[in-house]
Amino acid sequence: MNQLQGETIAAAASSSNLGSYDEAYANFNWDEIEKQFSWYVTGKVNLAYEAIDRHVDAGKGAKIALRFTDQSRDEAYTFEDLQALSNQFANVLRSYGITKGDRVFVFMPRSPELYVSLLGIIKVGAVVGPLFEAFMETAVKDRLEDSGAVALVTTPTLLSRVKRNELPSLKTIFVAGEEIEVSEGIVDYHAEMAEASADCEIEWVNREDGLILHYTSGSTGKPKGVYHVHNAMLQHYYTGKVVLDLQEDDIYWCTADPGWVTGTSYGIFAPWLHGVTNVIRGGRFTPGDWYNTIQNNKVTIWYSAPTAFRMFMGAGEDIVKQYNLSSLRHILSVGEPLNPEVVRWGNKVYGRRIHDTWWMTETGGQLICNYSSMPIKPGSMGKPVPGIQAAIIDDNGKILPPNRMGNLAIRTPWPSMMRLIWNNAPKYEEYFRIPGWYISGDTAFMDEDGYFWFQGRIDDVINSSGERIGPFEVESKLVEHPAVAEAGVIGKPDPVRGEIIKAFISLREGYSPSAELKEEIAKFVKEGLSAHAAPREIEFKDKLPKTRSGKIMRRVLKAWELNLPAGDLSTIED
Ligand code: 6R9
């Protein structure tokens, strides 16, 4: 099915939290994980306590929890600092009547205030809704309206994008900035924080009480509010241990914004549940800035995305040599298929393997991953996390044998599984239409060794002359060509073949579009992959349309091609 299946990169000899994958998988038991938390004793829980206060109670209050840098700030906060600040904000929230179950949104660029606010919201038992700072008026309004948000934390600049008069449920807006003009419903965040007590009685909730609401775009219609509960922390904690491989002295950097689920589950919850030092970098930055962040903070674990790794590959090897990246112990990726070429490049240039991880907003945590103790097959997402059963099934729920492409499905339930789509029960039920399974909407196959190989979103699979082709395989071959920086592949309707493959390509520095180059690239795929997988049409673009989490938006490419409406574009990058 895939000519890459035989290639493996062995695990490094160093020790890891997981140890033998097969043993961990066979002996796994969620009860053992639960025993590590205080709720096992009290029956009540609060994720913010487990992430921050518990470490203070355990005598680690003076340890650095957060190192924040952007163009204008460079600050460090201990666990004790975060405990006090989030207590203060929890008290501010309470003084405005905000209580358990309320939806409170954060709409601000990455800053210490964002992280403090988010923790404070969780401490009062409210449900936090993080938004990308780049959202414009309609995107903000849709989400606040659908969720019935009662409060929002934002900055003076972003406040102008909040249509207050059209949002009757939105009672209070906390504005964090200088010289805030206070008026009905507009509160000066810093002034209130200065007055608030740093002691606070945490709202102890049930495991199944609401934690976070992440809006994510479908291909059509409005974004869906994916609702997660405190119980998800079991998955955050366990995957933090065995996938991120978090250990006491690690300096951890997840590059994702909290507007994306990666920026909360693994940018906040997993690292702090483990009490490690978390590096947060704000602002936009160049490859040099990224490497600088690793070098200056002595980052040991780095979690990023294929779009970033492709950018580094494009920027080349020379720039890597200008930095000392020797602190790095473990590198991970999520969000999109990780092209084998990128894994090979990373292994050569960083001298470290890049570990792909697969999961979704809806799954709340990592489900299929590569582990530091297991061989990597470049191009494969790896194997199910212990405690998770994954399979490839057909549309009737029949489990398919190895090497057959089908629906990537997960046995229900698991601790971080979404519990609701806000206001949209029919949408929720679609994911569970086959009894006993969660249907991801991705297609994949599993090989004889139990490794899973991503093929595409169901809607993206191409059918050309009766052959089913996953766009990812073609895109990965395309980025092996020296001229290609990024590629997005779609099926274009064709009267003879059903569909033909069309590739949209952005070129690397130093290459310019030409008919010869198109031919050469098509030939490269034909010879390297197969004739039926070679694009019959190629179009060069300066940039490909991407989401804020770095995913190439194939449905936008398709809409361009077919002159159709592109659906919800609120998460597009530009
Ligand atoms: C965490 C996150 C989910 C969709 C998912 C899939 C794609 C994510 C991937 C991957 C191939 C990986 N995806 N990780 N595809 N390999 N390692 O990304 O959540 O933004 O909801 O996206 O992203 O198509 O279904 P979300």
Short mmCIF file of N, CA and C in Angstrom, two decimals, residues 140 147 218 247 264 333 341 391 422 441 453 471 508 572:
data_model
loop_
_atom_site.label_atom_id
_atom_site.label_comp_id
_atom_site.label_asym_id
_atom_site.label_seq_id
_atom_site.Cartn_x
_atom_site.Cartn_y
_atom_site.Cartn_z
N VAL A 140 -15.85 36.22 16.41
CA VAL A 140 -15.98 36.42 17.85
C VAL A 140 -17.45 36.34 18.24
N SER A 147 -22.40 30.10 22.56
CA SER A 147 -22.11 29.53 23.89
C SER A 147 -22.88 30.25 24.99
N GLY A 218 -15.95 23.20 11.02
CA GLY A 218 -16.22 22.08 10.13
C GLY A 218 -15.99 22.57 8.71
N GLN A 247 9.57 14.91 32.39
CA GLN A 247 10.27 14.51 33.62
C GLN A 247 10.58 15.77 34.43
N THR A 264 -3.93 24.34 24.65
CA THR A 264 -4.47 24.17 26.01
C THR A 264 -4.12 22.79 26.56
N SER A 333 5.33 16.44 17.03
CA SER A 333 4.58 17.20 16.03
C SER A 333 3.11 16.80 16.06
N GLU A 341 9.77 13.04 4.60
CA GLU A 341 10.98 13.82 4.29
C GLU A 341 11.35 14.73 5.46
N ALA A 391 -8.95 1.37 15.46
CA ALA A 391 -9.13 0.39 14.39
C ALA A 391 -9.52 1.10 13.11
N TRP A 422 -21.76 21.84 21.76
CA TRP A 422 -22.65 22.82 22.38
C TRP A 422 -23.83 23.13 21.46
N GLY A 441 -13.57 10.80 11.10
CA GLY A 441 -13.65 11.58 9.87
C GLY A 441 -12.34 11.56 9.09
N TRP A 453 -1.35 4.68 9.46
CA TRP A 453 -0.88 5.58 8.40
C TRP A 453 -2.05 6.46 7.96
N PRO A 471 -4.54 12.23 -0.37
CA PRO A 471 -3.75 13.38 -0.79
C PRO A 471 -2.39 13.48 -0.10
N ARG A 508 10.06 26.94 -3.09
CA ARG A 508 11.11 27.41 -2.17
C ARG A 508 11.79 28.62 -2.77
N ILE A 572 -9.02 30.89 9.02
CA ILE A 572 -7.96 31.00 8.01
C ILE A 572 -6.90 31.99 8.49
#
